[in-house]
GROMACS .gro file of C-alpha atoms in nm:
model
  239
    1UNK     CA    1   1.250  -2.076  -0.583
    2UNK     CA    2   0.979  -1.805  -0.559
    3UNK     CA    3   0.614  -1.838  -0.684
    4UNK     CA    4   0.385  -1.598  -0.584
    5UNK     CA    5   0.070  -1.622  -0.416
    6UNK     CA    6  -0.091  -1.266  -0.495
    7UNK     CA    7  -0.071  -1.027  -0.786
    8UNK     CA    8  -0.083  -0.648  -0.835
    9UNK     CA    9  -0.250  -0.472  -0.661
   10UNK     CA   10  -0.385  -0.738  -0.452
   11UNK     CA   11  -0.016  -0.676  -0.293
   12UNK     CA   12   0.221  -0.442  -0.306
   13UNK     CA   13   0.427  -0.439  -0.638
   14UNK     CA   14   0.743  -0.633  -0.544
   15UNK     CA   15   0.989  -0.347  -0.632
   16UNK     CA   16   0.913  -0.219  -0.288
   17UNK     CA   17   1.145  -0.595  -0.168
   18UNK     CA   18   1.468  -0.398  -0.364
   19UNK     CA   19   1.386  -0.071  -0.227
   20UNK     CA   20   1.362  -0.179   0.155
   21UNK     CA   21   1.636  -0.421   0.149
   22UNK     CA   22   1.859  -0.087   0.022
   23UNK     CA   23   1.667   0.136   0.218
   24UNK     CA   24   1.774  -0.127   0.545
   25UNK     CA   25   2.000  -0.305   0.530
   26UNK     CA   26   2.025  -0.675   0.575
   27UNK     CA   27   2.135  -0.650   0.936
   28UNK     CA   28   1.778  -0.410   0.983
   29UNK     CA   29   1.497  -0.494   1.157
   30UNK     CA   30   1.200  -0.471   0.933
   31UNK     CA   31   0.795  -0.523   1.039
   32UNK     CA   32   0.545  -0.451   0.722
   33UNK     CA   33   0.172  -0.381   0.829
   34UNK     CA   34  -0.098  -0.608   0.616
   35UNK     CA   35   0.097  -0.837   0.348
   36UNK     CA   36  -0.203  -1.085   0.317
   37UNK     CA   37  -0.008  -1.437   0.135
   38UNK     CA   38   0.336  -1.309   0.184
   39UNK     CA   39   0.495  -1.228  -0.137
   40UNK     CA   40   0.663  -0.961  -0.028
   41UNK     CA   41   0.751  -1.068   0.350
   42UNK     CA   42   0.879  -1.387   0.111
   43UNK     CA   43   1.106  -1.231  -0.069
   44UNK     CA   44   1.223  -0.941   0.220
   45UNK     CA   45   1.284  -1.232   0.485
   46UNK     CA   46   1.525  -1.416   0.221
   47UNK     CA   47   1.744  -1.128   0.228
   48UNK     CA   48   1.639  -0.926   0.579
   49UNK     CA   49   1.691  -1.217   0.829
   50UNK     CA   50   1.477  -1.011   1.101
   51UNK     CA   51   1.198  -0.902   0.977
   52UNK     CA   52   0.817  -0.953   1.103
   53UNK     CA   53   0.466  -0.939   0.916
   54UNK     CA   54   0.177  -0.803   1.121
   55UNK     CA   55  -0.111  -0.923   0.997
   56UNK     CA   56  -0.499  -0.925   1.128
   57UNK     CA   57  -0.640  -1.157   0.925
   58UNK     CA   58  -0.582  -1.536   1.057
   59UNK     CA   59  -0.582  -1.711   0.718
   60UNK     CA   60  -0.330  -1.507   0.605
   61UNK     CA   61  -0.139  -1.549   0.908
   62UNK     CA   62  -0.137  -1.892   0.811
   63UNK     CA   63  -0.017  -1.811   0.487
   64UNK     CA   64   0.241  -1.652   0.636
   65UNK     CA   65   0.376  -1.911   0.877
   66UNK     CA   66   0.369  -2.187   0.588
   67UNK     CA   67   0.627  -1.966   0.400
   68UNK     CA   68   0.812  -1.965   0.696
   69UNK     CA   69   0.753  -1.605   0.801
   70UNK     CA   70   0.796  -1.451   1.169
   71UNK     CA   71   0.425  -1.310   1.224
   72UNK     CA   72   0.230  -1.095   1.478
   73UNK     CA   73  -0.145  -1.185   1.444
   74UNK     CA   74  -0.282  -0.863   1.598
   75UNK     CA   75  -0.450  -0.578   1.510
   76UNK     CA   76  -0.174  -0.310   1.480
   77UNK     CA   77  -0.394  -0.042   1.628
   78UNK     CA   78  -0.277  -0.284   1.968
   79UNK     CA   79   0.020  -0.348   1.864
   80UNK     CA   80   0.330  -0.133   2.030
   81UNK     CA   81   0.679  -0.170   2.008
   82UNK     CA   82   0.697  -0.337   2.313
   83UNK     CA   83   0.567  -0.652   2.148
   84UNK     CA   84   0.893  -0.901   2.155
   85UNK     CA   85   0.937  -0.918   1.758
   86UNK     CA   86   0.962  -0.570   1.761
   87UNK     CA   87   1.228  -0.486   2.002
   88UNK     CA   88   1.514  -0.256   1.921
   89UNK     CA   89   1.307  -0.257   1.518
   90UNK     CA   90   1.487  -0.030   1.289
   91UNK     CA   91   1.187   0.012   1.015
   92UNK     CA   92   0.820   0.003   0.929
   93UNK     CA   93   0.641  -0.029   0.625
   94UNK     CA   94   0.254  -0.016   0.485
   95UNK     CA   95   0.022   0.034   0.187
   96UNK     CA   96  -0.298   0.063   0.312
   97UNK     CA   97  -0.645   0.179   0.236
   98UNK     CA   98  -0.802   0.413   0.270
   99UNK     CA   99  -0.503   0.677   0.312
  100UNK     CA  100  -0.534   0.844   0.608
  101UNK     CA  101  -0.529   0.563   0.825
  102UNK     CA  102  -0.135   0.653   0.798
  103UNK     CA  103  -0.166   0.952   0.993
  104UNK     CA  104  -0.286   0.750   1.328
  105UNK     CA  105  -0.058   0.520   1.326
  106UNK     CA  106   0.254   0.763   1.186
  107UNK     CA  107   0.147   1.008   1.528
  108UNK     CA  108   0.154   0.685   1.727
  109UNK     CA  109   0.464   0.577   1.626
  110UNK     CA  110   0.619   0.964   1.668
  111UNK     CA  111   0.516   0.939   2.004
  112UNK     CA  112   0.690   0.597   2.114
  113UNK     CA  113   0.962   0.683   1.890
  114UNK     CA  114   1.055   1.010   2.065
  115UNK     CA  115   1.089   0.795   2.402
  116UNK     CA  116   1.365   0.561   2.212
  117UNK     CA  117   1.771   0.630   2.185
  118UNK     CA  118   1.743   0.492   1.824
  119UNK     CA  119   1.579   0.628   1.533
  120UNK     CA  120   1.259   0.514   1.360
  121UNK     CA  121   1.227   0.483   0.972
  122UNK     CA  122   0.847   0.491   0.847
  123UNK     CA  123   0.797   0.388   0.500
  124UNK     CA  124   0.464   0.407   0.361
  125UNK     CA  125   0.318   0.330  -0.014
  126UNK     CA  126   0.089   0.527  -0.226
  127UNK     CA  127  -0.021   0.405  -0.559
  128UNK     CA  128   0.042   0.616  -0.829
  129UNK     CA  129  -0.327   0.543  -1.015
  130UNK     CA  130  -0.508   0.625  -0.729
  131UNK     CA  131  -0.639   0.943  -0.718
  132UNK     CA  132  -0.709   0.969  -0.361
  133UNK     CA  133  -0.342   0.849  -0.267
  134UNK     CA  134  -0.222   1.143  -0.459
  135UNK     CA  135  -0.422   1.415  -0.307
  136UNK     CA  136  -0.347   1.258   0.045
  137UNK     CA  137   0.020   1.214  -0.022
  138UNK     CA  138   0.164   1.586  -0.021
  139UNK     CA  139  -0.033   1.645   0.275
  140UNK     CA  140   0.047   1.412   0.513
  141UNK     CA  141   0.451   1.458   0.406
  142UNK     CA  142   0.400   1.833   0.438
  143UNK     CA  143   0.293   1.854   0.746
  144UNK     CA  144   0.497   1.563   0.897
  145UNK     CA  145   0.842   1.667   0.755
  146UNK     CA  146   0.865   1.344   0.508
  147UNK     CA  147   1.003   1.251   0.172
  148UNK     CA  148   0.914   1.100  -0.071
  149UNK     CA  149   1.069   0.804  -0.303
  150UNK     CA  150   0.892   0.703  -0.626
  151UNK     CA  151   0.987   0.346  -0.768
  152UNK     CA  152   0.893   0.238  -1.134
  153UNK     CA  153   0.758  -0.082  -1.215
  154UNK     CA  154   0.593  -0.340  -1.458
  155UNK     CA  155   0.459  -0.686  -1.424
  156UNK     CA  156   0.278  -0.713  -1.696
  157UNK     CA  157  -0.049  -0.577  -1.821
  158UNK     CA  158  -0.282  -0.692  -2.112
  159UNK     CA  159  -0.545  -0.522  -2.322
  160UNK     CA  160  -0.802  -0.663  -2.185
  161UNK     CA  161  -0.829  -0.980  -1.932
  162UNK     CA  162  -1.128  -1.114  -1.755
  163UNK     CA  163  -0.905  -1.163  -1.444
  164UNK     CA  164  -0.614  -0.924  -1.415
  165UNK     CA  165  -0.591  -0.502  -1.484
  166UNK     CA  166  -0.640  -0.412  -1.816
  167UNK     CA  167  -0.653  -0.073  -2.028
  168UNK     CA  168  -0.948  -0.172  -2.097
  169UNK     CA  169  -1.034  -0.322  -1.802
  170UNK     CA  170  -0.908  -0.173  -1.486
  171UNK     CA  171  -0.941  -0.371  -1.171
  172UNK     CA  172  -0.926  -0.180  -0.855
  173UNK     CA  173  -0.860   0.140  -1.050
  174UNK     CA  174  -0.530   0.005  -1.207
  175UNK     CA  175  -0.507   0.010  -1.597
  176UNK     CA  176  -0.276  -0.297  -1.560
  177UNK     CA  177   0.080  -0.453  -1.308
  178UNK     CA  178   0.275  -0.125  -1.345
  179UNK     CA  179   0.282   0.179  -1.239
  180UNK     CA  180   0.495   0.428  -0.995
  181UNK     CA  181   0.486   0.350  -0.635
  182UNK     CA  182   0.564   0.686  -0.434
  183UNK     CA  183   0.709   0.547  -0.089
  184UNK     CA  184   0.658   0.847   0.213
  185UNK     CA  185   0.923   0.840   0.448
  186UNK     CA  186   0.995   0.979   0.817
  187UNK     CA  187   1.252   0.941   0.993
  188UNK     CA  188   1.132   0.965   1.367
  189UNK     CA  189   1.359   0.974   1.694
  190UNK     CA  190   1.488   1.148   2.017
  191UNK     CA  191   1.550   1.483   1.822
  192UNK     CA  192   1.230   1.445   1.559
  193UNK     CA  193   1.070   1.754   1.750
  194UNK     CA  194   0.712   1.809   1.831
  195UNK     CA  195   0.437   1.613   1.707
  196UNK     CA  196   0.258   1.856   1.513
  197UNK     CA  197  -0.089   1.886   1.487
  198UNK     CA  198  -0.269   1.651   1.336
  199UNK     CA  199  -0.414   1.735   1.009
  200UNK     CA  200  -0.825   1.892   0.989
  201UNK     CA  201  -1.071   1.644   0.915
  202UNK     CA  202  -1.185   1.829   0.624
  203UNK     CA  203  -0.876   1.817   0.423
  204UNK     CA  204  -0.866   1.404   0.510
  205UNK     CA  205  -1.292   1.429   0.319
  206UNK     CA  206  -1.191   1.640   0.078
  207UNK     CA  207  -0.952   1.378  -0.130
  208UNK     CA  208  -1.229   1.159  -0.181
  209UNK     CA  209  -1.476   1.393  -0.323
  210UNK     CA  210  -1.490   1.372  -0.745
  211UNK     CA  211  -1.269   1.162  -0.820
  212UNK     CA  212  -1.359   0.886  -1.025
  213UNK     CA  213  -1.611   0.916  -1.354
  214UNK     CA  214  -1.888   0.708  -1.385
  215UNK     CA  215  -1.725   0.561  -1.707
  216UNK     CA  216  -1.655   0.225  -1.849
  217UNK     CA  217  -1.664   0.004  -2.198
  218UNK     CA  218  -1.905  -0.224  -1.997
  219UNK     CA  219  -2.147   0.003  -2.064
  220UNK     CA  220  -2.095   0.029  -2.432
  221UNK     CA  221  -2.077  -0.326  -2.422
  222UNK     CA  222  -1.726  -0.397  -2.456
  223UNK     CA  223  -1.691  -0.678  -2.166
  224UNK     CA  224  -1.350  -0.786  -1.981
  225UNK     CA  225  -1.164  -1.042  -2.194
  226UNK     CA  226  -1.378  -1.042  -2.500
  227UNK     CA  227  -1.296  -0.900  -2.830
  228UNK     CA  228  -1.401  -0.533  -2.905
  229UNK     CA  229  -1.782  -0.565  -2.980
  230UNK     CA  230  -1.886  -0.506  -3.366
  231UNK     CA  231  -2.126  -0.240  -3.245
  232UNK     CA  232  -2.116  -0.032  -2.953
  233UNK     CA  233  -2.418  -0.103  -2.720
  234UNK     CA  234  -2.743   0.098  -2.770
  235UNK     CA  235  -2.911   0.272  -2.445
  236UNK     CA  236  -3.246   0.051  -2.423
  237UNK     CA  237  -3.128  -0.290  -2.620
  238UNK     CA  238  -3.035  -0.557  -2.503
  239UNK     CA  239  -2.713  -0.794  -2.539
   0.00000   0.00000   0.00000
């Protein structure tokens, strides 16, 4: 049996479990960067028998080993692929924020990959209803020779919900569980080629600059999980 711990898009929509496992293999070798409770890692390690969370955070690492998960409680900045749950690892996957932390670690990982006999598979998320994962996205595959898989999903959504993403009621910019996660991929290795230059600061800035209105119905007094107010609010009353 599987319950789940986390929800959308406190974790990565669990699509990305069918994805990886076909992407894989279940004779890969599979470590995901930051899965806080585990869903995912749950559901991956049923099917991907080696397979290892890295996770920073020590309560989740907890989390993690109660659901019977293989994990590396380090900072993955430290981490290499000398660490003994990685050896001879076939994969790597994150969905992290803000964006361009995937370009330090991706250049990293080109690096120690180039030094290997086996190839390297990278996979990294980007959430379709963020705007700054969008702008960051075609850059960072550009100029590091990627592609790019998009995966369709829905777990639900509601109107409006005091709790969980709404239409209304967006929580952490998502309109509600579902969505398109675009997965980045690289495929690094003995015959990758140069590490190319890593991308100007400036273009890195730029995606966060005007993105996000400063619009909601709290402000016309529609709250989360209520009904649709009788009258929208007035600039000056008071509800």
């Amino acid at each position: 049996d599987f319950t789940p711990v986390d929800t959308y898009p406190i974790r990565s929509p669990l699509v990305v479990v069918d994805y990886l496992v076909q992407a894989i293999g279940t004779g890969g070798k599979l470590a995901e960067v930051g899965t806080r409770n585990g869903d995912v890692s749950a559901c991956i390690a049923r099917v991907i028998k080696n397979y290892t969370a890295i996770e920073i955070d020590p309560g989740y690492c907890r989390s993690l080993r109660l659901r019977g998960i293989t994990v590396l409680c380090k900072d993955f900045n430290h981490v290499t692929l000398a660490e003994s749950e990685l050896a001879n690892l076939d994969a790597f996957f994150w969905f992290v924020w803000p964006p361009e932390m995937s370009e330090s670690w991706l250049r990293r990982l080109w690096q120690v990959a180039a030094r290997r006999e086996a190839y390297l598979s990278i996979f990294i998320g980007f959430d379709g209803h963020i705007p700054e994962d969008m702008r960051y996205l075609p850059v960072l595959v550009s100029r590091y020779n990627g592609t790019v898989d998009r995966l369709f999903f829905d777990e639900g959504s509601a109107i409006t919900d005091n709790v969980l993403p709404s239409y209304a009621h967006p929580h952490l910019w998502r309109p509600g569980r579902w969505g398109v996660m675009h997965v980045a991929r690289f495929r690094l290795g003995p015959k990758t080629g140069h590490l190319p230059k890593p991308l100007d600061p400036a273009l890195s800035r730029a995606i966060h600059q005007r993105v996000r209105p400063d619009w909601n119905w709290e402000q016309f007094g529609w709250r989360a999980g209520n009904p649709v107010p009788d009258e929208a609010f007035k600039k000056g009353s008071r509800r």
